Coordinates of C-alpha atoms in Angstrom, one line a residue:
X1 CA 117.1 27.7 -159.8
X2 CA 116.7 31.3 -161.1
X3 CA 113.7 33.2 -159.8
X4 CA 111.7 35.1 -162.4
X5 CA 109.3 37.4 -160.4
X6 CA 108.2 39.3 -163.5
X7 CA 107.3 36.2 -165.5
X8 CA 105.4 34.7 -162.5
X9 CA 103.4 37.9 -162.0
X10 CA 102.7 38.1 -165.8
X11 CA 101.4 34.6 -166.0
X12 CA 99.0 35.2 -163.1
X13 CA 97.8 38.5 -164.5
X14 CA 97.3 36.9 -168.0
X15 CA 95.4 33.9 -166.4
X16 CA 93.1 36.4 -164.6
X17 CA 92.5 38.4 -167.8
X18 CA 92.1 35.6 -170.4
X19 CA 90.2 33.1 -168.1
X20 CA 92.8 30.3 -168.7
X21 CA 94.6 29.0 -165.6
X22 CA 98.4 28.7 -165.7
X23 CA 100.6 25.9 -164.6
X24 CA 101.8 25.9 -161.0
X25 CA 104.6 28.4 -160.3
X26 CA 106.5 26.3 -157.8
X27 CA 109.6 24.6 -159.0
X28 CA 109.2 26.4 -162.4
X29 CA 109.4 30.1 -161.9
X30 CA 109.6 30.2 -158.1
X31 CA 111.6 27.9 -155.7
X32 CA 109.6 25.4 -153.7
X33 CA 108.8 26.8 -150.3
X34 CA 110.1 30.3 -151.0
X35 CA 107.3 32.3 -149.5
X36 CA 109.3 35.6 -149.5
X37 CA 109.6 35.4 -153.3
X38 CA 105.9 34.6 -153.6
X39 CA 105.0 37.8 -151.7
X40 CA 107.2 39.8 -154.0
X41 CA 105.2 38.4 -157.0
X42 CA 101.9 39.3 -155.2
X43 CA 103.2 42.9 -154.6
X44 CA 104.2 43.2 -158.3
X45 CA 100.6 42.4 -159.3
X46 CA 99.1 44.7 -156.6
X47 CA 101.3 47.6 -157.9
X48 CA 99.8 47.0 -161.4
X49 CA 96.3 47.0 -160.1
X50 CA 96.8 50.3 -158.2
X51 CA 98.4 51.9 -161.3
X52 CA 95.3 51.0 -163.3
X53 CA 93.2 53.0 -160.9
X54 CA 92.0 50.4 -158.4
X55 CA 91.9 51.2 -154.7
X56 CA 93.0 48.9 -151.8
X57 CA 90.1 48.5 -149.4
X58 CA 91.6 46.0 -147.0
X59 CA 93.2 42.6 -146.8
X60 CA 92.3 39.0 -146.3
X61 CA 93.8 36.3 -144.1
X62 CA 94.1 32.7 -145.4
X63 CA 95.4 29.4 -144.1
X64 CA 93.7 30.0 -140.7
X65 CA 92.7 26.4 -140.2
X66 CA 95.3 24.1 -138.6
X67 CA 94.3 21.2 -140.9
X68 CA 94.8 23.4 -144.0
X69 CA 98.1 24.7 -142.6
X70 CA 99.3 21.1 -142.2
X71 CA 98.3 20.2 -145.7
X72 CA 100.6 23.0 -147.0
X73 CA 103.4 22.2 -144.5
X74 CA 103.2 25.6 -143.0
X75 CA 102.3 26.8 -139.5
X76 CA 101.2 30.4 -140.0
X77 CA 98.5 32.1 -142.1
X78 CA 99.0 34.0 -145.3
X79 CA 97.4 37.2 -146.6
X80 CA 96.4 39.0 -149.8
X81 CA 95.0 42.4 -150.6
X82 CA 91.4 43.4 -151.2
X83 CA 90.6 45.9 -154.0
X84 CA 87.5 47.9 -154.6
X85 CA 86.4 45.9 -157.6
X86 CA 86.4 42.7 -155.6
X87 CA 83.4 43.9 -153.5
X88 CA 80.0 42.4 -154.4
X89 CA 76.7 43.8 -152.9
X90 CA 74.8 41.5 -150.5
X91 CA 72.4 39.4 -152.6
X92 CA 73.7 40.5 -155.9
X93 CA 74.3 38.0 -158.8
X94 CA 77.9 37.3 -159.7
X95 CA 78.8 36.8 -163.3
X96 CA 80.5 33.4 -163.1
X97 CA 82.6 34.3 -166.2
X98 CA 84.5 36.7 -164.0
X99 CA 86.0 33.7 -162.2
X100 CA 88.1 30.7 -163.2
X101 CA 87.6 28.0 -160.5
X102 CA 85.4 29.7 -157.8
X103 CA 84.7 28.4 -154.3
X104 CA 82.9 30.0 -151.4
X105 CA 83.5 30.1 -147.7
X106 CA 81.9 32.0 -144.8
X107 CA 83.9 34.4 -142.6
X108 CA 83.8 37.2 -140.1
X109 CA 84.6 40.5 -141.6
X110 CA 86.1 43.3 -139.5
X111 CA 85.9 47.0 -140.4
X112 CA 88.5 49.1 -138.7
X113 CA 87.8 52.5 -137.2
X114 CA 91.4 53.3 -136.4
X115 CA 94.9 52.6 -137.9
X116 CA 97.0 49.7 -136.6
X117 CA 100.5 50.9 -137.5
X118 CA 102.6 49.1 -134.8
X119 CA 104.0 45.6 -135.3
X120 CA 103.8 45.1 -131.5
X121 CA 100.0 45.3 -131.6
X122 CA 98.1 43.4 -128.9
X123 CA 94.6 41.9 -129.0
X124 CA 93.4 44.8 -126.9
X125 CA 94.7 47.3 -129.5
X126 CA 92.8 45.3 -132.2
X127 CA 89.6 45.4 -130.1
X128 CA 89.9 49.2 -129.7
X129 CA 90.5 49.7 -133.4
X130 CA 87.5 47.6 -134.7
X131 CA 84.5 49.7 -135.6
X132 CA 82.2 46.8 -136.4
X133 CA 81.9 43.3 -137.6
X134 CA 79.9 41.7 -140.4
X135 CA 79.1 38.3 -141.8
X136 CA 80.9 37.7 -145.1
X137 CA 81.2 35.3 -148.0
X138 CA 84.6 35.1 -149.6
X139 CA 84.5 33.9 -153.2
X140 CA 88.0 32.4 -153.5
X141 CA 89.5 31.6 -156.8
X142 CA 92.8 30.3 -158.2
X143 CA 94.6 31.3 -161.4
X144 CA 96.6 28.0 -161.1
X145 CA 95.1 25.1 -163.1
X146 CA 93.1 22.5 -161.1
X147 CA 93.8 24.2 -157.7
X148 CA 97.2 22.5 -157.8
X149 CA 98.7 24.9 -155.3
X150 CA 101.4 25.0 -152.7
X151 CA 102.0 27.8 -150.2
X152 CA 104.1 29.5 -152.9
X153 CA 101.4 29.3 -155.5
X154 CA 98.6 30.6 -153.4
X155 CA 100.7 33.5 -151.8
X156 CA 101.9 34.6 -155.3
X157 CA 98.3 34.4 -156.5
X158 CA 97.2 37.0 -153.9
X159 CA 96.2 34.3 -151.4
X160 CA 93.8 32.9 -154.0
X161 CA 91.6 36.0 -153.7
X162 CA 88.5 36.4 -155.9
X163 CA 85.6 38.5 -154.7
X164 CA 83.8 39.1 -151.4
X165 CA 80.3 39.9 -150.1
X166 CA 79.6 41.7 -146.9
X167 CA 76.4 41.7 -144.9
X168 CA 74.7 45.0 -144.3
X169 CA 73.8 44.9 -140.6
X170 CA 76.9 45.9 -138.6
X171 CA 77.4 44.5 -135.1
X172 CA 79.6 45.8 -132.3
X173 CA 82.5 43.5 -131.4
X174 CA 81.4 43.6 -127.7
X175 CA 78.0 42.1 -128.6
X176 CA 79.4 38.9 -130.3
X177 CA 81.3 36.0 -128.9
X178 CA 83.4 35.3 -132.0
X179 CA 85.1 32.2 -130.7
X180 CA 81.8 30.4 -130.1
X181 CA 79.7 31.8 -133.0
X182 CA 78.3 29.0 -135.1
X183 CA 78.2 29.2 -138.9
X184 CA 76.2 27.4 -141.6
X185 CA 76.6 27.9 -145.3
X186 CA 73.6 26.8 -147.4
X187 CA 73.0 26.1 -151.0
X188 CA 69.3 25.9 -152.0
X189 CA 68.4 25.6 -148.3
X190 CA 70.7 22.7 -147.7
X191 CA 73.8 23.0 -145.5
X192 CA 77.1 22.6 -147.5
X193 CA 79.5 23.8 -144.9
X194 CA 79.3 24.2 -141.1
X195 CA 81.8 25.6 -138.6
X196 CA 82.5 28.1 -135.8
X197 CA 84.7 31.0 -134.9
X198 CA 87.1 28.7 -133.0
X199 CA 88.1 27.1 -136.4
X200 CA 89.8 30.4 -137.3
X201 CA 93.1 30.4 -135.3
X202 CA 91.0 29.7 -132.2
X203 CA 89.3 33.1 -132.6
X204 CA 88.9 35.4 -135.7
X205 CA 90.3 38.2 -133.6
X206 CA 93.6 36.3 -133.5
X207 CA 93.7 36.3 -137.3
X208 CA 93.3 40.1 -137.4
X209 CA 96.0 40.6 -134.8
X210 CA 98.4 38.4 -136.9
X211 CA 97.6 40.4 -140.0
X212 CA 98.0 43.8 -138.3
X213 CA 101.4 42.8 -137.0
X214 CA 102.5 41.3 -140.3
X215 CA 101.4 44.2 -142.4
X216 CA 102.9 46.8 -140.0
X217 CA 106.2 44.9 -140.2
X218 CA 106.1 45.1 -144.0
X219 CA 105.6 48.9 -143.9
X220 CA 102.0 48.8 -145.3
X221 CA 99.9 48.7 -142.2
X222 CA 96.1 48.4 -141.8
X223 CA 94.3 51.7 -141.8
X224 CA 91.0 53.1 -140.6
X225 CA 88.2 52.0 -143.0
X226 CA 90.0 48.8 -144.1
X227 CA 88.0 45.6 -144.4
X228 CA 89.6 42.5 -143.0
X229 CA 88.4 39.1 -144.0
X230 CA 89.6 37.0 -141.1
X231 CA 89.5 33.5 -142.5
X232 CA 87.1 30.6 -143.1
X233 CA 84.9 29.3 -140.3
X234 CA 84.3 26.0 -142.2
X235 CA 85.3 24.1 -145.3
X236 CA 85.2 26.0 -148.6
X237 CA 82.7 24.7 -151.2
X238 CA 83.1 24.6 -155.0
X239 CA 80.6 26.9 -156.7
X240 CA 77.8 25.6 -158.9
X241 CA 76.8 27.8 -161.8
X242 CA 73.3 29.2 -161.3
X243 CA 73.3 28.4 -157.6
X244 CA 72.6 30.7 -154.6
X245 CA 74.5 30.6 -151.3
X246 CA 73.6 32.0 -147.9
X247 CA 75.8 32.1 -144.8
X248 CA 74.4 32.6 -141.4
X249 CA 76.7 33.3 -138.4
X250 CA 75.2 33.4 -135.0
X251 CA 75.2 36.9 -133.5
X252 CA 76.1 38.4 -136.9
X253 CA 73.1 37.6 -139.1
X254 CA 73.3 36.5 -142.7
X255 CA 74.8 37.3 -146.1
X256 CA 73.9 36.0 -149.5
X257 CA 75.2 35.7 -153.0
X258 CA 74.2 33.9 -156.2
X259 CA 75.9 33.1 -159.5
X260 CA 74.8 33.4 -163.1
X261 CA 74.3 30.2 -165.2
X262 CA 77.1 29.2 -167.5
X263 CA 76.9 30.8 -171.0
X264 CA 75.3 28.4 -173.5

């Protein structure tokens, strides 16, 4: 089949802007399983966002759970870019009309204090480069109707990125056992997702190492000041309009967000 990168990027951008999800891209505009083409579509959109004056503030890692990888038939994570307008203050209300099909998940966020420019980066290099870690809620979203996505669809759609919320009490990496840290995500005080650091590639640090290597190899490495969302610690949860969500991660503290009610 012919590959139409521009048309795929255009459909995703239009879906984001007009609030109407598009049909799946795989088998229509992009070949099934062609992850390389999907990243090219992601890059086309990122270039547009930067040209419009947005700033890249980091990156996110997705598909860090083995169960999720198996459901997509892949055995490595994926990634997307984070922009300045995706950041939501801790506790702030999110206008649900900004999103199409939002879901929430709890993660560990890393903030880098040094560049990671070498694709042969080790875990020790990552540890030295991390300035601090924070609890985070990622608000994932899909521009593809009904979340009917394959690896190609989600990569092209900037790894199903939406918004993100960071906690405000930084912790030193040395003070937290990220592999064993427990997580609970609550809605109205009731647990809706539970998990632990080990659910994220065995340790969230491994996700950051993979991302650093991958982005250095692509020629666009992680830099000092970048935020890295390292991947979900438990199952993602569909958002209910008007609801509030709080994530607590042992050793890191808590982070909270809420959503506006649907317009009448």
